[in-house]
Structure formats: C-alpha cells, structure tokens
Short mmCIF file of C-alpha atoms and ligand atoms in Angstrom, two decimals:
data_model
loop_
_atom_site.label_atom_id
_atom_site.label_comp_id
_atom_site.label_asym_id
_atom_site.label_seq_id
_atom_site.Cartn_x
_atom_site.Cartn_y
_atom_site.Cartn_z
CA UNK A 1 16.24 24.82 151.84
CA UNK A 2 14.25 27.52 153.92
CA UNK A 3 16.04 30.15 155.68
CA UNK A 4 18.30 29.21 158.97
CA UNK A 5 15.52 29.52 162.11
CA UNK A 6 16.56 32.94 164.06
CA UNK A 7 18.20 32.48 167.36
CA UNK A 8 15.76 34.76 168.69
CA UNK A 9 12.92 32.15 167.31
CA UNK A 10 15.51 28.94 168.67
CA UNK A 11 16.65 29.25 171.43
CA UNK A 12 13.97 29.66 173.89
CA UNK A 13 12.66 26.72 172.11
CA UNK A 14 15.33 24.34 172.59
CA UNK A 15 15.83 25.78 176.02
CA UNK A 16 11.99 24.92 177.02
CA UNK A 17 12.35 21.34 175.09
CA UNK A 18 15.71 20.93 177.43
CA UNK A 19 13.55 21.64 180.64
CA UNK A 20 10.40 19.29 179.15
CA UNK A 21 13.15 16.80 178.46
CA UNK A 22 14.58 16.84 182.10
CA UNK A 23 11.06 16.27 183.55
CA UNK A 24 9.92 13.78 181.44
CA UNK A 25 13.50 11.73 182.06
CA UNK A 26 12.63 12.41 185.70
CA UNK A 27 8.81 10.71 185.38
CA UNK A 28 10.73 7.94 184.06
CA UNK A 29 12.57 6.90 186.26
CA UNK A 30 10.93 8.39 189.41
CA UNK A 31 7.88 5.71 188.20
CA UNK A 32 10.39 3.08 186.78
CA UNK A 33 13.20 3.34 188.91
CA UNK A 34 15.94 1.26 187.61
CA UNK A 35 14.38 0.13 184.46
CA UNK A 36 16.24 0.54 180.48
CA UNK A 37 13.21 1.05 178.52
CA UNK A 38 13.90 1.14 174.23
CA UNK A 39 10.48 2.17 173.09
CA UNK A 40 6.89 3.15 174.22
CA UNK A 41 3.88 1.47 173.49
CA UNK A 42 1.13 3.77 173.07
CA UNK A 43 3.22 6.44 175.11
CA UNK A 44 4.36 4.09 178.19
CA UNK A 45 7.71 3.04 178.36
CA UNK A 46 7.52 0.01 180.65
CA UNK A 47 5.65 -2.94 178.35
CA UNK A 48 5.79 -6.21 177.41
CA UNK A 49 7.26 -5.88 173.75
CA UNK A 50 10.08 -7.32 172.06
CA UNK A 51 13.40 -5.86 172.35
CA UNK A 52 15.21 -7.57 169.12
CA UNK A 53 18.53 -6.62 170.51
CA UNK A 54 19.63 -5.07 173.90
CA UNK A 55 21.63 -1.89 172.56
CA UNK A 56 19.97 1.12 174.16
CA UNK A 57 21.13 0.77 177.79
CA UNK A 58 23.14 3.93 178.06
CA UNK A 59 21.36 6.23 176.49
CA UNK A 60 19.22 6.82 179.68
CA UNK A 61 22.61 7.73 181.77
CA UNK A 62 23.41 9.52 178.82
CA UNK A 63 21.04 12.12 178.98
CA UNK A 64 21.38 12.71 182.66
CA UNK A 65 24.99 13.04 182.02
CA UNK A 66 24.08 15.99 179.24
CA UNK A 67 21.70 17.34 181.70
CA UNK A 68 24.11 17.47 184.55
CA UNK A 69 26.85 19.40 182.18
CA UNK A 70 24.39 21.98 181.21
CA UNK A 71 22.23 22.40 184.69
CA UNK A 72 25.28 21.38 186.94
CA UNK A 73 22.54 20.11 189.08
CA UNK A 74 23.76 17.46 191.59
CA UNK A 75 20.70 15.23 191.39
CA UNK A 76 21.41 15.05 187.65
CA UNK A 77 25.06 13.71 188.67
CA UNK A 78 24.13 11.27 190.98
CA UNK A 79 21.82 9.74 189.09
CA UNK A 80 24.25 9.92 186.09
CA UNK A 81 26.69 8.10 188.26
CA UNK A 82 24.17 5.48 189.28
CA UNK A 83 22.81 4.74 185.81
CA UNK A 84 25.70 4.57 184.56
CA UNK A 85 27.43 1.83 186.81
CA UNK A 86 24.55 -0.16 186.10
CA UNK A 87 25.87 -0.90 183.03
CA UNK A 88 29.73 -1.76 183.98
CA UNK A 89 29.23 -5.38 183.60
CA UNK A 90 28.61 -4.81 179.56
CA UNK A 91 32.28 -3.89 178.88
CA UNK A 92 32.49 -8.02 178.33
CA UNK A 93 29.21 -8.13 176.54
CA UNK A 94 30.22 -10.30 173.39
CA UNK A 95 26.54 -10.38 172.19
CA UNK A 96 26.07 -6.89 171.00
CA UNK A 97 27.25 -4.33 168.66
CA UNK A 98 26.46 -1.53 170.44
CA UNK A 99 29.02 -1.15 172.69
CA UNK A 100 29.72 2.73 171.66
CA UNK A 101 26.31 3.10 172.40
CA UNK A 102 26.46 1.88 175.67
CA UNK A 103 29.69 3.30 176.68
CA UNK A 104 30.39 6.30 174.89
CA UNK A 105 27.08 8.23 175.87
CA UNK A 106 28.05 7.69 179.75
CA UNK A 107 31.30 6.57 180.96
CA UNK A 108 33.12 8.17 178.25
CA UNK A 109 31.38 11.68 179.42
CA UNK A 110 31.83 10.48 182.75
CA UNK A 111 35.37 9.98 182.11
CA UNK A 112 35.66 13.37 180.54
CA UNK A 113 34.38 15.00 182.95
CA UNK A 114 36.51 13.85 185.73
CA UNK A 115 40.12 12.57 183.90
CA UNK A 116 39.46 9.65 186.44
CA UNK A 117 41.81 6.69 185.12
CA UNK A 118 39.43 3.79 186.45
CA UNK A 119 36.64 5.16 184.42
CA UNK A 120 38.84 5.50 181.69
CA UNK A 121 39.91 1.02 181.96
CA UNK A 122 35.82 0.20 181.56
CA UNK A 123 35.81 2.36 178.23
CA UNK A 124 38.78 0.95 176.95
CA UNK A 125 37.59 -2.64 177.83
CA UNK A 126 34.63 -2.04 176.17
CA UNK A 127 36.06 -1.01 173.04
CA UNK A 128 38.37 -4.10 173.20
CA UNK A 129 35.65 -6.47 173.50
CA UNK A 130 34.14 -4.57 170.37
CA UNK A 131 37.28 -5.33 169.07
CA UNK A 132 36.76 -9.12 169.45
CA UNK A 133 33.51 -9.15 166.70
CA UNK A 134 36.61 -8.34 163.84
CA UNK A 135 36.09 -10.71 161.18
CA UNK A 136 39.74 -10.70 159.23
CA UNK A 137 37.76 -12.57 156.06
CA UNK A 138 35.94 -9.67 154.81
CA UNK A 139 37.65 -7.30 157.08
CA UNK A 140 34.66 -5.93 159.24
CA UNK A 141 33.09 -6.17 162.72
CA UNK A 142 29.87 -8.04 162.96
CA UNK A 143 27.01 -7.63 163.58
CA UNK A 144 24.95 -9.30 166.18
CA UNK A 145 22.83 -11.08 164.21
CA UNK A 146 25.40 -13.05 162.66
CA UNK A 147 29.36 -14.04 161.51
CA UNK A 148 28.47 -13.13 157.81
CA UNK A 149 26.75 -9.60 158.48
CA UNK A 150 27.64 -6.11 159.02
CA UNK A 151 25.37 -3.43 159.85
CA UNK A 152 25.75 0.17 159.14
CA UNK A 153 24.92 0.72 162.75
CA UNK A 154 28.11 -0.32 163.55
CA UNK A 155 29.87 2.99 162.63
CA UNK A 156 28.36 4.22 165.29
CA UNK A 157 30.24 2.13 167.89
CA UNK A 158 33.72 1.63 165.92
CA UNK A 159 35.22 5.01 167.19
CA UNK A 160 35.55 3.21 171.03
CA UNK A 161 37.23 0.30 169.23
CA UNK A 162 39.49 3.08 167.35
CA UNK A 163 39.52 4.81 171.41
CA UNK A 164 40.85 1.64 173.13
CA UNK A 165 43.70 1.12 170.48
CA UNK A 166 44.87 4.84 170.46
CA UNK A 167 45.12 4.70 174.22
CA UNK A 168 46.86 1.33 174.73
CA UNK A 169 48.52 1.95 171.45
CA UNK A 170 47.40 -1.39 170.12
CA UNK A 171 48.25 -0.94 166.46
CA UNK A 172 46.20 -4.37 165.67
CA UNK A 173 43.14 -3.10 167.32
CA UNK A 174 43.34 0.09 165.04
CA UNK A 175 44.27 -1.67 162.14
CA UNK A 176 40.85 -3.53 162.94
CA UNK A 177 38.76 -0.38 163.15
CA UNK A 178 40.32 1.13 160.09
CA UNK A 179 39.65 -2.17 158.12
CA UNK A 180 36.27 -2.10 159.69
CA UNK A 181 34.94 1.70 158.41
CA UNK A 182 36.58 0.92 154.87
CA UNK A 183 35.10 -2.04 154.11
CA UNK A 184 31.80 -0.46 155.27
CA UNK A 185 32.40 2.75 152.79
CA UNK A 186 33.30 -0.12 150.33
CA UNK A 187 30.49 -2.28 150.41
CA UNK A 188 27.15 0.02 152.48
CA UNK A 189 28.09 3.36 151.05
CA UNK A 190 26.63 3.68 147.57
CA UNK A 191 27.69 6.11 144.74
CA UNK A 192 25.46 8.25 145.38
CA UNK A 193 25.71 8.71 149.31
CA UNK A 194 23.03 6.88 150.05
CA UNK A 195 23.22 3.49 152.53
CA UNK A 196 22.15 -0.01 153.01
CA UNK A 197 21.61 -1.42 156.37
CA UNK A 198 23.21 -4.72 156.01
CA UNK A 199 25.77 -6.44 153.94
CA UNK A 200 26.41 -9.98 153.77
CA UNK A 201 29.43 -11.83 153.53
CA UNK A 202 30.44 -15.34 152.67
CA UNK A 203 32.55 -16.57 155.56
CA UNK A 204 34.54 -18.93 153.85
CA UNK A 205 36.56 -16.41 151.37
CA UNK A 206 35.04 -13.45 152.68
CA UNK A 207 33.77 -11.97 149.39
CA UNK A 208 30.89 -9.40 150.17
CA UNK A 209 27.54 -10.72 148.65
CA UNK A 210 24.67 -8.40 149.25
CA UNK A 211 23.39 -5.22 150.83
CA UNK A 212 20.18 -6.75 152.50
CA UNK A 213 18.23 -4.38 155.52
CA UNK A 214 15.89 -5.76 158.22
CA UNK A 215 14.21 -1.93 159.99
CA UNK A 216 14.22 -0.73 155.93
CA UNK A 217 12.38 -1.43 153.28
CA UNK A 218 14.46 -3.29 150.43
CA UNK A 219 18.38 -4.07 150.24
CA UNK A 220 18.92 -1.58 147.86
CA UNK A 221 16.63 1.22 149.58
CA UNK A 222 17.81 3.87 151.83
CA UNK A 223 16.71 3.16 155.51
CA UNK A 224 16.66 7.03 157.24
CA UNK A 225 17.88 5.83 160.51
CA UNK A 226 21.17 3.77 158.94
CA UNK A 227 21.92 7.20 156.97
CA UNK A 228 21.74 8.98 159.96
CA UNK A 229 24.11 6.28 161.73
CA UNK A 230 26.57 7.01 158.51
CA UNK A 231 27.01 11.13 158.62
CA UNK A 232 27.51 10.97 162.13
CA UNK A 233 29.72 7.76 162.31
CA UNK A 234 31.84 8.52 159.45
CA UNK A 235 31.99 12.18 160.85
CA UNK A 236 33.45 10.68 164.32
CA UNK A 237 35.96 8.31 162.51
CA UNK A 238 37.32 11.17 160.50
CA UNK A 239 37.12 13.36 163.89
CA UNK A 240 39.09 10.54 165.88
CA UNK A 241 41.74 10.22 163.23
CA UNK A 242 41.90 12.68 161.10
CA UNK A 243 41.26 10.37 157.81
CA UNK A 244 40.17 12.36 154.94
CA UNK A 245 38.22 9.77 153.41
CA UNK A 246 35.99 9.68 156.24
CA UNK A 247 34.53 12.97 155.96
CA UNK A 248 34.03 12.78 152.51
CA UNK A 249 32.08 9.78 152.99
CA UNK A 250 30.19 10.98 156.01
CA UNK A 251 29.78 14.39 153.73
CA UNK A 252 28.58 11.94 150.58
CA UNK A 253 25.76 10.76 153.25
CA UNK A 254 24.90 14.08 154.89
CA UNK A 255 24.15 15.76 151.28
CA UNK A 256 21.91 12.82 150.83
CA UNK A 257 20.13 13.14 153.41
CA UNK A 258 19.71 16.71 152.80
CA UNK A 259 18.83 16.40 149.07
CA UNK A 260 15.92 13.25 149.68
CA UNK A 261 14.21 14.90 152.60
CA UNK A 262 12.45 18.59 152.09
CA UNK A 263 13.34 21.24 154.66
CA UNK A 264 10.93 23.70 153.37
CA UNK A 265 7.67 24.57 155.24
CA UNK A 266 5.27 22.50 153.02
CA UNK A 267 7.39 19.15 154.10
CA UNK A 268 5.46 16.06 154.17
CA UNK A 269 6.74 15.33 158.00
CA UNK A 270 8.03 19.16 158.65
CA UNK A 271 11.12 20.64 157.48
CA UNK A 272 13.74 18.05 157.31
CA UNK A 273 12.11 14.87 158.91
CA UNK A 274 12.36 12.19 156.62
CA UNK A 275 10.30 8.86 156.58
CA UNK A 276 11.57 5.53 157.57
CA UNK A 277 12.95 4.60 154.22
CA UNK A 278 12.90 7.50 151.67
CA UNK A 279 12.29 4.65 148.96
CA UNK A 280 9.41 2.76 150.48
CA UNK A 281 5.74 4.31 149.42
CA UNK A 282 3.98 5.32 151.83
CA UNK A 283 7.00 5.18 154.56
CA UNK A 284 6.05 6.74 157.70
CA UNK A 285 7.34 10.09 159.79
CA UNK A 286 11.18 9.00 161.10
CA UNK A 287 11.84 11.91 163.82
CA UNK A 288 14.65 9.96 165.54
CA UNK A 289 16.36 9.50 162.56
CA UNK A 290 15.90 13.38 162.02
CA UNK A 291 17.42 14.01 166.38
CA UNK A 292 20.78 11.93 165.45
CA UNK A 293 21.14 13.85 161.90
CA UNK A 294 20.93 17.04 163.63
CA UNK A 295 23.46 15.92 165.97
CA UNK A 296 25.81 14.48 163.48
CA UNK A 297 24.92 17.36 161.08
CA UNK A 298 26.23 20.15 163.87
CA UNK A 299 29.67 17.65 163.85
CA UNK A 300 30.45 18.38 160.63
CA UNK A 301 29.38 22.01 160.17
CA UNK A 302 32.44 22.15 162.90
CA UNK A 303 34.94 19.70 161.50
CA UNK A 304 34.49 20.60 157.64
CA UNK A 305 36.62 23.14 156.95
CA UNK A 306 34.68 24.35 153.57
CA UNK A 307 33.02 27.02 154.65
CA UNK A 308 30.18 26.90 152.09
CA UNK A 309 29.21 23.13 153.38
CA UNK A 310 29.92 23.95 156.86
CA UNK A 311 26.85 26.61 156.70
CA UNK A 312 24.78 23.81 154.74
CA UNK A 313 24.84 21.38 157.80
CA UNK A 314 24.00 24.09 160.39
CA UNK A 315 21.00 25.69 158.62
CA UNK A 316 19.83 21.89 157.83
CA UNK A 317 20.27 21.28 161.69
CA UNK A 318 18.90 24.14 163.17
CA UNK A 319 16.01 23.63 160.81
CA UNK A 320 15.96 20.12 161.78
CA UNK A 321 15.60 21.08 165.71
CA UNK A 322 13.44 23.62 165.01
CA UNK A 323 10.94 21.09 163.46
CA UNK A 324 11.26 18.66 166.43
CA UNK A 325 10.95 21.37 168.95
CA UNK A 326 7.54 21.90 167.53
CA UNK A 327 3.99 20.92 168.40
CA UNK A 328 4.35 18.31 165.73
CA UNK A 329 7.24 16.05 167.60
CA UNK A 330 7.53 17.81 171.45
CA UNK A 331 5.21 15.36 173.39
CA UNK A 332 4.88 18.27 175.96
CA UNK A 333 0.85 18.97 174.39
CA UNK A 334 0.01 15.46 174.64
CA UNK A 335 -1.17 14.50 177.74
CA UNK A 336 -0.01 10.59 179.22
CA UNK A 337 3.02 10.96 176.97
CA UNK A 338 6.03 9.53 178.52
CA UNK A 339 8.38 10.33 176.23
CA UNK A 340 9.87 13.69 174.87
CA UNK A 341 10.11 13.14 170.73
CA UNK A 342 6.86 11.84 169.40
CA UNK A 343 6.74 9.75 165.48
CA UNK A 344 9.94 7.86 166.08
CA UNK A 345 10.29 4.28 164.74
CA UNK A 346 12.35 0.99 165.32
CA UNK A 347 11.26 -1.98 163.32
CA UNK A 348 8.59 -1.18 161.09
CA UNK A 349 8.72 -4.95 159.66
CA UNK A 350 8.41 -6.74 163.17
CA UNK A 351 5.91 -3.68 164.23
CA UNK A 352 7.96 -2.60 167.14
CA UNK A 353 7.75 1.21 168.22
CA UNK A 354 6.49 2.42 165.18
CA UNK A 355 4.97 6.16 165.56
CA UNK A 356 6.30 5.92 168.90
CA UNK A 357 8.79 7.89 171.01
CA UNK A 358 12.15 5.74 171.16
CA UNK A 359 15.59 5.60 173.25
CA UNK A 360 17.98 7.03 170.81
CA UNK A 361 15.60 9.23 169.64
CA UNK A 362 15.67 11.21 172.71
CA UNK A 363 19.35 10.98 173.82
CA UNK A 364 20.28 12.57 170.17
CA UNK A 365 17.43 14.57 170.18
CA UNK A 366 19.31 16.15 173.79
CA UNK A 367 22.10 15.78 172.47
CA UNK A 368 21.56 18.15 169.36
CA UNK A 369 19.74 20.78 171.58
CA UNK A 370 22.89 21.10 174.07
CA UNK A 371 25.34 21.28 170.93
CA UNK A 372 23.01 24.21 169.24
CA UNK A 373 22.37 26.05 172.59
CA UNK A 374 25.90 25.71 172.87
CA UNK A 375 26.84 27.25 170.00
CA UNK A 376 24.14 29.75 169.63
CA UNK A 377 24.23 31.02 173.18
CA UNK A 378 27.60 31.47 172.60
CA UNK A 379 27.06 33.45 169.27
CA UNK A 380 24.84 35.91 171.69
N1 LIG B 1 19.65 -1.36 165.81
C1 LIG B 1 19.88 0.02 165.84
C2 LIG B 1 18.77 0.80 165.29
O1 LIG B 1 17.62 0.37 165.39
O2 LIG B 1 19.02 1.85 164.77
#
C-alpha cells in the first residue's frame, strides 16, 4: 500500500470537496425542490429511470444534517429539519429494507443532536418495523425482494433494529438482530472475507440454499458495494454491542477489500477504488463502493484496538479519500455535473446508474470527509 496522504496534501482537499459538496447539494434542491433523486442519468438527477427499490430517501437530509454539524449554518438546519420530516411516514414502511438507511442518516443525527424524546419514538418505530421482516425459519431479516432472501445490504440497517430493542429493552427484538447478523456471517461471509449479495432460503425448514447476487456478477463473486455494506455493518454491530465476533468479521471483510483492490499509484481506477465486482472481467470503476469503505474503514481504525490494523484502515482510508477527492471522481471540473462523486454504479445488470454519480455514494463520500477532517484537524 502507498504511503498515508500528508495532512498537509488532505486536508485542504477534503475541505474544498466539503464546500463543492455543499453547493452542489444546494443546486439540487434549489432546482428540484422537494425531490429524492437515487442516481443521475448522464449527470441530471431528476429522470425518468427505474428505481428497483425506494431505499435512498434519507441520504439527502443526511448530508445536510453533516453539513449543518460541521458549518453550523442555519440554512443547513432548516433544511435538515425539513428533509428530514419528509420522510416520518416511512417508520411503518413494511416494503423496504432500508430502514437504517432512511432513519439513521437523519433523525438519528437529528436526535443526537438535540436529546429530543419525540425524535427519538420515530427511530425506534422504525427499527421495530425493521424488526417485523424477522424470518424465525432461517433466522434472518428479509429482504425486499422476497420471504426466502437476505441481502448483505441488510447489515447496514440491522443496528436500528438492535437501537429500538436496547432502548425499549425488548430482549425479543435483540434476540432478532443478533440472530439476524449471525446467520448473515454464517451463510454471506465466506472463508476468506469476501461476500455474496444474496442468500436464499427455503421457507419451509429454513435451510440456507444459495448465495445468489442481482447488482454483482455471479453468486459466488464478490460484489464491491455488498463488501463495503459488510466492514461497515459488521463494524456498527460490534460498535452497538460490543460482540467480538463482529469485528472480526467486519475485519475478515475490510482486509479483503484491502488485499483485492490496489492502493498504489498505478491502480487501475486510482488508489483503492475497486470495480463493481472484483471477479467479473472487465468490471467497471465502483467509487461509491470506495466513499462507504472509507467511512466504514475510519470506524474500525477507531474501534480495533490492535494497533498495527488500526493504522492499516486509516492509511487505506485516507488513501481512499484522497483518490476520490481527485480530478478523477470530484465532478467539480466537469461542467453540467449535478452530482459530487463521479464513476459510481447501481445495477450494472438492469443498466441503472452505471458510471454515474449515485445517492449513497455521496452521503458516505461526506460522510468519510467529516470523519477524516475530524480527526486530522484535530491531530493539527
Ligand atoms: N440496494 C442497495 C445497494 O444498491 O447497494
């Protein structure tokens, strides 16, 4: 792995991609008001494509809410505020997976920021109804495409379920979310830290079939994005609850990412951007899968306590963020671009946002540059 970037090289970097990000959020919705894009088409947000699944409500509210923290700027807040209670009604949504993602990125930092109890009740609704999708034959919450099929995505969005019990002390509900992570290490994490997207189960006994994708390329290939989902989900799990197999397994999936993708400065997509599936020939550049890795990577360079791999995640981070803050990924050189992070991708197969700039892309992507200006400002 090349050298950590130096903050002297960093930070002004992620401090002008911050500022780019804030003005190209506030083109958004200044010309969209009110709108949830997912993905650009050509560089415009507002299109007629296919949305697959409706998952990537909150990220929107959850960048204004990072922006707000960092600028303190009251604009930033109300917006925050409104964006957010757009998206109340979806504590009952029963049709989606996603309710960390919808949740967690706004009201929870909402919540946090203010200790108000009423914002606290939507949260742990939401991770209630997230509850609800627990199948006890095969011990796992499902997926919204169907009863017999769990996604890795899904450890992204168990640690509200694993929220709402701790705070209501629901010992069923964390039973649930416990079941739900270890049958996922079980049956999606492989030996060798690498992930499949899907598993499927058969409903009647509840044995686990297959590992099966749908945005990857094969069942038993390694889709970047669903990796990414792992070392950060796992990471949180471990983080909420302090279960040491859940860092090991989000550690398992970390050095896997880090070992299949290069980080030196001859890198096929730059220094630690891997393609779309790191099996497929010919996979294209995956930069949001690279944004949440960063994020998930600066986790657990704080919550690992072994020194030696705590260093590995932050170098492959900053590296990481240095790449994406680069004339290769910042959109800021190309003129029309509505989005911040260029050569993201959602569903390669169906053709949707591929080489495009996409939702979660740019809330982790602003999400990782407030955690490492965070900690590297305050290394100054
Ligand atoms: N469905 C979540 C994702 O595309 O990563």
């Amino acid at each position: 792995m090349k050298q950590e970037p130096k903050p002297a090289h960093l930070i002004p970097k992620l401090q002008y991609a911050f500022v780019f990000a804030q003005h190209q959020v506030e083109q958004l919705v200044t010309r969209y008001p009110d709108f949830f894009p997912m993905y650009t088409q050509g560089g415009k947000w507002k299109h007629e494509g296919e949305a697959w699944t409706n998952w990537c409500e909150g990220f929107l509210g959850g960048m204004m809410w990072l922006f707000y923290r960092r600028t303190g700027s009251e604009t930033w807040r109300q917006r925050a505020e409104h964006y957010s209670r757009l998206l109340e009604h979806r504590k009952h949504d029963r049709t989606v997976h996603d309710l960390g993602f919808v949740f967690w990125s706004t009201w929870k930092r909402w919540y946090d920021l203010t200790g108000d109890a009423k914002l606290n009740e939507v949260i742990i609704t939401a991770g209630q109804t997230m509850g609800l999708r627990f199948k006890e034959k095969g011990q796992y919450l499902r997926s919204f495409v169907a009863d017999n099929s769990l996604f890795i995505d899904i450890m992204m969005n168990v640690g509200i379920v694993f929220y709402a019990a701790q705070q209501t002390g629901d010992a069923d509900l964390l039973r649930k979310a416990h079941a739900h992570c270890l049958t996922t290490r079980r049956v999606l994490v492989r030996g060798d830290g690498s992930t499949a997207h899907e598993g499927i189960f058969d409903l009647d006994t509840g044995e686990f079939l297959r590992q099966s994708t749908h945005q990857g390329w094969r069942g038993d290939s390694t889709w970047a994005r669903g990796q990414a989902w792992a070392l950060y989900g796992f990471g949180t799990a471990y983080e909420m609850t302090g279960e040491r197999k859940y860092l090991q397994t989000a550690k398992m999936c970390a050095d896997y990412y880090i070992e299949h993708t290069s980080f030196e400065d001859d890198a096929p997509f730059g220094p630690g951007v891997p393609p779309n599936d790191w099996q497929e020939p010919g996979s294209q550049a995956e930069s949001s899968a690279a944004a949440i890795a960063a994020s998930g990577l600066l986790n657990l360079a704080r919550l690992d306590q072994d020194p030696v791999y705590a260093a590995r995640y932050r170098q492959a981070a900053l590296i990481i963020l240095d790449t994406l803050t680069g004339p290769d990924y910042l959109a800021d050189q190309t003129p029309g671009w509505e989005g911040i992070l260029m050569h993201g991708s959602y569903h390669q197969r169906k053709g949707l946002g591929v080489d495009e700039s996409v939702m979660w892309g740019e809330h982790f992507f602003v999400e990782a540059i407030d955690k490492a200006l965070t900690l590297l400002e305050g290394e100054e």
